[in-house]
Short mmCIF file of C-alpha atoms in Angstrom, two decimals:
data_model
loop_
_atom_site.label_atom_id
_atom_site.label_comp_id
_atom_site.label_asym_id
_atom_site.label_seq_id
_atom_site.Cartn_x
_atom_site.Cartn_y
_atom_site.Cartn_z
CA VAL A 1 -0.96 -13.90 7.92
CA GLU A 2 -2.19 -10.49 6.84
CA ASP A 3 -4.61 -9.22 4.20
CA SER A 4 -3.20 -5.67 3.93
CA ASP A 5 -0.22 -5.33 1.55
CA ASP A 6 1.34 -2.47 3.53
CA VAL A 7 1.11 -4.26 6.88
CA LEU A 8 2.30 -7.55 5.35
CA ASP A 9 5.35 -5.84 3.82
CA LEU A 10 6.20 -4.09 7.10
CA ALA A 11 5.80 -7.26 9.16
CA ARG A 12 7.96 -9.21 6.69
CA GLU A 13 10.66 -6.53 6.82
CA LEU A 14 10.67 -6.34 10.63
CA LEU A 15 10.64 -10.10 11.17
CA THR A 16 13.33 -10.71 8.54
CA GLY A 17 15.42 -8.00 10.18
CA ALA A 18 15.02 -9.81 13.50
CA GLY A 19 16.48 -12.97 11.95
CA TYR A 20 13.32 -14.90 11.09
CA ARG A 21 12.76 -16.70 7.79
CA VAL A 22 9.34 -15.43 6.82
CA THR A 23 6.54 -17.23 5.00
CA THR A 24 3.49 -15.09 4.29
CA ALA A 25 -0.16 -15.78 3.61
CA ARG A 26 -2.94 -13.38 2.58
CA ASN A 27 -5.73 -15.04 4.59
CA ALA A 28 -6.33 -17.68 7.24
CA ASP A 29 -7.16 -20.46 4.76
CA GLU A 30 -3.88 -19.90 2.93
CA GLY A 31 -1.96 -19.76 6.22
CA LEU A 32 -3.54 -22.97 7.46
CA ALA A 33 -2.73 -24.73 4.18
CA LEU A 34 0.90 -23.62 4.42
CA PHE A 35 1.13 -24.96 7.98
CA ARG A 36 -0.48 -28.28 7.06
CA ASP A 37 1.84 -28.74 4.07
CA ALA A 38 5.03 -27.84 5.94
CA LYS A 39 7.52 -30.32 7.32
CA PRO A 40 7.48 -30.66 11.11
CA GLY A 41 9.58 -27.99 12.77
CA THR A 42 9.28 -25.53 9.90
CA PHE A 43 7.44 -22.84 11.86
CA ASP A 44 8.41 -21.35 15.23
CA LEU A 45 6.08 -18.36 15.24
CA LEU A 46 2.58 -17.53 14.06
CA PHE A 47 2.13 -13.81 13.51
CA THR A 48 -1.39 -13.07 12.33
CA ASP A 49 -3.94 -10.34 11.90
CA LEU A 50 -7.02 -10.86 14.03
CA VAL A 51 -9.62 -9.51 11.59
CA MET A 52 -9.40 -10.85 8.03
CA PRO A 53 -11.81 -11.49 5.20
CA GLY A 54 -13.17 -15.00 4.87
CA HIS A 55 -14.74 -17.40 7.31
CA MET A 56 -11.77 -17.64 9.71
CA ASN A 57 -10.16 -14.87 11.76
CA GLY A 58 -6.69 -14.90 13.33
CA MET A 59 -7.92 -16.37 16.60
CA ALA A 60 -9.67 -19.25 14.82
CA LEU A 61 -6.51 -19.82 12.76
CA ALA A 62 -4.39 -20.05 15.92
CA GLU A 63 -6.88 -22.50 17.43
CA GLU A 64 -6.85 -24.65 14.27
CA ILE A 65 -3.06 -24.76 14.27
CA ALA A 66 -2.99 -25.60 17.99
CA ALA A 67 -5.47 -28.44 17.36
CA ILE A 68 -3.31 -29.84 14.56
CA GLU A 69 -0.28 -29.48 16.75
CA TYR A 70 -1.87 -31.51 19.53
CA THR A 71 -3.59 -34.23 17.54
CA VAL A 72 -1.37 -34.68 14.50
CA SER A 73 2.22 -34.15 15.55
CA ARG A 74 2.13 -34.14 19.31
CA GLY A 75 5.58 -33.26 20.61
CA ARG A 76 7.21 -32.98 17.17
CA ARG A 77 6.30 -29.35 16.52
CA ARG A 78 6.14 -26.61 19.04
CA LEU A 79 4.07 -23.59 18.19
CA ARG A 80 4.96 -20.65 20.37
CA GLY A 81 2.96 -17.52 20.78
CA GLY A 82 0.65 -15.67 23.04
CA TRP A 83 -2.67 -15.88 21.31
#
């Protein structure tokens, strides 16, 4: 999740080169919607900017996803990261 085109392109290139399938979002709301709409087990990694336009920053996004993970699909999805 990144609002800068240059940084988003670089992150996509690096992560794809490391073997990840990459799904991108331009802001936290879009990223959260993608996560909510995904099948369980779709995402292994959340890579996000901390400061983004809108009402939610990267830290709030990570907390929202962790809350969904715990309350909605406890044990079915595992979100890994060091936020």
